[in-house]
CSV table of C-alpha atoms in Angstrom, one decimal:
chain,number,residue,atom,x,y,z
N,921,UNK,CA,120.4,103.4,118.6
N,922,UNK,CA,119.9,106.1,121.2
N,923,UNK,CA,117.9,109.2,120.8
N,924,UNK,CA,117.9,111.8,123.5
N,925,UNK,CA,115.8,115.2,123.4
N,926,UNK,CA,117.4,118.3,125.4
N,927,UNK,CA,115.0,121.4,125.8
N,928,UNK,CA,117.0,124.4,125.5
N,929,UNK,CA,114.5,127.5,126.3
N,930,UNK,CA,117.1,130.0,124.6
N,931,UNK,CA,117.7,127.6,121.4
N,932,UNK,CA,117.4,129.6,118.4
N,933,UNK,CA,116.5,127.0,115.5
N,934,UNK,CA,116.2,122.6,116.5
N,935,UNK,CA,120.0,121.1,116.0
N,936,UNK,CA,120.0,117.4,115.5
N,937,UNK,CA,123.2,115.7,116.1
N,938,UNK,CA,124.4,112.4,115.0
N,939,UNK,CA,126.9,110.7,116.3
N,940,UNK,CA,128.1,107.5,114.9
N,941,UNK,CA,131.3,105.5,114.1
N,942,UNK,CA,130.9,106.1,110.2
N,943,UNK,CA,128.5,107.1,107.5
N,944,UNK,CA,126.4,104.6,106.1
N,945,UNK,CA,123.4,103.8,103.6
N,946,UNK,CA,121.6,103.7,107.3
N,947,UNK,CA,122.7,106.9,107.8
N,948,UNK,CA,121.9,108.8,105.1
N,949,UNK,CA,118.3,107.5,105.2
N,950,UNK,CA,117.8,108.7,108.5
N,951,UNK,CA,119.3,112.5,107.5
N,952,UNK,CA,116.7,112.1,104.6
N,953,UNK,CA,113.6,110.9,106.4
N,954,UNK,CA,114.0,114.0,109.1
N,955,UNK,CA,114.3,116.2,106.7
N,956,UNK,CA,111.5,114.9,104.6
N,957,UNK,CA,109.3,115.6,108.4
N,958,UNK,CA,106.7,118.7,107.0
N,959,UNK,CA,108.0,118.5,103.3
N,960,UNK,CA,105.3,118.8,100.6
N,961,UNK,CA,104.4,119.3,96.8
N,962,UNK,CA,102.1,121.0,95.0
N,963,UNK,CA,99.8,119.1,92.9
N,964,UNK,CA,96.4,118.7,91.2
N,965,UNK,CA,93.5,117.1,91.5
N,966,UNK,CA,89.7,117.6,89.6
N,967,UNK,CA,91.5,120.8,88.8
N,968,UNK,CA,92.3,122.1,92.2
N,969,UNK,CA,95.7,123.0,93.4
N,970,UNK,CA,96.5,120.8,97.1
N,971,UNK,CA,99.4,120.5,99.0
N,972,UNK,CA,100.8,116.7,99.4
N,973,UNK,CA,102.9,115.6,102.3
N,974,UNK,CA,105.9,113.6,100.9
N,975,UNK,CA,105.4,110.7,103.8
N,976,UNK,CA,102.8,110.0,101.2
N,977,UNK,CA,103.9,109.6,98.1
N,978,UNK,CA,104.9,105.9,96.8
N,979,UNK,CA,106.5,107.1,93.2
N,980,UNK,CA,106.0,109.5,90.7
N,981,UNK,CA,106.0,108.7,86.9
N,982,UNK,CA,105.7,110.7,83.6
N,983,UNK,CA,103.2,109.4,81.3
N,984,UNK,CA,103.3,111.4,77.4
N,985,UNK,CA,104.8,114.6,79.1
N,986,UNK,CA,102.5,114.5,82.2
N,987,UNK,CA,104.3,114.1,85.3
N,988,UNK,CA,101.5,112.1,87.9
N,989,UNK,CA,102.1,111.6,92.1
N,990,UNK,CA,100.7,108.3,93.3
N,991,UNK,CA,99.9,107.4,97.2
N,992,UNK,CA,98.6,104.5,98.4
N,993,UNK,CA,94.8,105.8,97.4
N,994,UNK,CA,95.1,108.2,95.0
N,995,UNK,CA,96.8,109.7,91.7
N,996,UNK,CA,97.7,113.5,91.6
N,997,UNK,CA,99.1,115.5,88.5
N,998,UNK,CA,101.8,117.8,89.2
N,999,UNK,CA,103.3,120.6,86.5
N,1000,UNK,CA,106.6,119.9,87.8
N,1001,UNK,CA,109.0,118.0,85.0
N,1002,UNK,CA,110.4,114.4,86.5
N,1003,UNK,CA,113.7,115.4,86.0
N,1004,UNK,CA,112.9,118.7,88.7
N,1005,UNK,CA,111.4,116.5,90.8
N,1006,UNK,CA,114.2,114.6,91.1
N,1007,UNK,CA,116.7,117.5,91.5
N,1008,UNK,CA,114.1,118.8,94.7
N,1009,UNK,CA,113.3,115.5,96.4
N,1010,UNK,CA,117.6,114.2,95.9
N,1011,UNK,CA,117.5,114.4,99.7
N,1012,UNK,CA,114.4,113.0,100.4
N,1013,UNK,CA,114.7,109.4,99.9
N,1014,UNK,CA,113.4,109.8,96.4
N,1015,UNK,CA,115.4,108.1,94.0
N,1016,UNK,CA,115.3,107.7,90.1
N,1017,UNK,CA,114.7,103.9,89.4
N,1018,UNK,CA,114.1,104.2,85.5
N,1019,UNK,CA,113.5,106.6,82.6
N,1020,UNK,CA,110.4,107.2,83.9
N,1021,UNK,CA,109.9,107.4,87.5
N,1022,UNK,CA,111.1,108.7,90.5
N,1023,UNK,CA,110.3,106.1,94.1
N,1024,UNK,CA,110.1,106.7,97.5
N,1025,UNK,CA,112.7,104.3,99.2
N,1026,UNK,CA,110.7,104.5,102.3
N,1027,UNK,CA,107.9,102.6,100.4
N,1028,UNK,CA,109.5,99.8,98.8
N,1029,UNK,CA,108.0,96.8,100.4
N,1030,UNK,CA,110.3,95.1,99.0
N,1031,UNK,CA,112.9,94.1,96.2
N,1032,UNK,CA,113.8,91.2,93.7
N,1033,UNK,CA,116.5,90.6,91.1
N,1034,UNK,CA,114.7,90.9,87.6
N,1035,UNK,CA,115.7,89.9,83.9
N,1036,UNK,CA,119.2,91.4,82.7
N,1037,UNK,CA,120.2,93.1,86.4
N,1038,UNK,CA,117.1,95.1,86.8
N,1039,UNK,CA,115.2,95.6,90.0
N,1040,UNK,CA,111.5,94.5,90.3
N,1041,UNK,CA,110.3,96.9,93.0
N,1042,UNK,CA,107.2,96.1,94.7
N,1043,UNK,CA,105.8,99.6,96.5
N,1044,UNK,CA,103.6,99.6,99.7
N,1045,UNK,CA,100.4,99.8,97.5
N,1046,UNK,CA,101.5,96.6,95.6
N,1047,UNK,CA,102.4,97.9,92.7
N,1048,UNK,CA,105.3,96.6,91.2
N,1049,UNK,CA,107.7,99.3,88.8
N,1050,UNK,CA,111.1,98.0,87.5
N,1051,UNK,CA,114.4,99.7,88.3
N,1052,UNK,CA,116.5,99.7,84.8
N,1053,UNK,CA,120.4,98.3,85.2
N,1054,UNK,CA,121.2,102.1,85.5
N,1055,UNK,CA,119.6,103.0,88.4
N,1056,UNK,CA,119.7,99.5,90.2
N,1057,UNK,CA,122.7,99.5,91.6
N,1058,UNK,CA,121.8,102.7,93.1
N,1059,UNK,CA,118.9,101.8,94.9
N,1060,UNK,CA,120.7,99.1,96.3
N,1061,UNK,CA,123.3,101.2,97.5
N,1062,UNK,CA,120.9,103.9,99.2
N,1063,UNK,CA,119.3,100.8,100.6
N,1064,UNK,CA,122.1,99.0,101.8
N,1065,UNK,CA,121.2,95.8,100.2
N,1066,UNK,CA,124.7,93.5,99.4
N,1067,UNK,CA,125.4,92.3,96.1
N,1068,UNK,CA,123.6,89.6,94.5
């Protein structure tokens, strides 16, 4: 890969161009992590509103209607619904990987096959959340990890 930065003094708004000889799993994470560059959410913490970069975030989970952010050092509430979340942070690398949580494919440290063609995820922080047969197959894709 290539990158090559032209400074155009009259450029209205930044234009990145890619050029390559087909779309790919690679691909589309690199679209996602530029446009996840200066993203954030809103969420809460000791009852104080704070805005959250997205880089951050490992996953975000819904626990008996509460919807909760996790990084790698802390846990934030958010009034946001899992099921909006999802819908805003689609192009973000975020990814549904069960009934319950949303990951950040960018913080997956890494993957196993699990029990009845589930995913054992294992996030940066060590934590380890299971993709459900649903969504597996997905991440997979998004991550462009073969069969098997």
């Amino acid at each position: 890969m290539r990158i090559y930065i032209e400074i155009e003094e009259e450029a209205g708004d930044t234009v990145i161009t890619i050029k390559c000889r087909e779309k790919s799993a690679y691909i589309d994470r690199l679209v996602a992590a530029v446009y996840m560059v200066d993203r954030q959410i809103m969420v809460a913490r000791d009852g104080e509103m704070l805005p959250l970069d997205l880089e951050k975030v490992l996953y975000m989970e819904s626990v008996d209607g509460r919807c909760f952010v996790y990084t790698q050092e802390e846990v934030y509430e958010t009034g946001s619904r899992l099921y909006e979340l999802e819908q805003q942070l689609g192009p973000y690398l975020f990814v549904r990987a069960n009934k319950s949580s949303i990951v950040n494919l960018e913080k997956i440290q890494s993957i196993r096959t699990y029990v009845n063609r589930r995913l054992l995820l294992t996030m940066a922080n060590g934590e380890q959340l299971i993709a459900s047969r649903q969504y597996a197959e997905n991440i997979k894709r998004l991550l462009g990890v073969g069969k098997g």
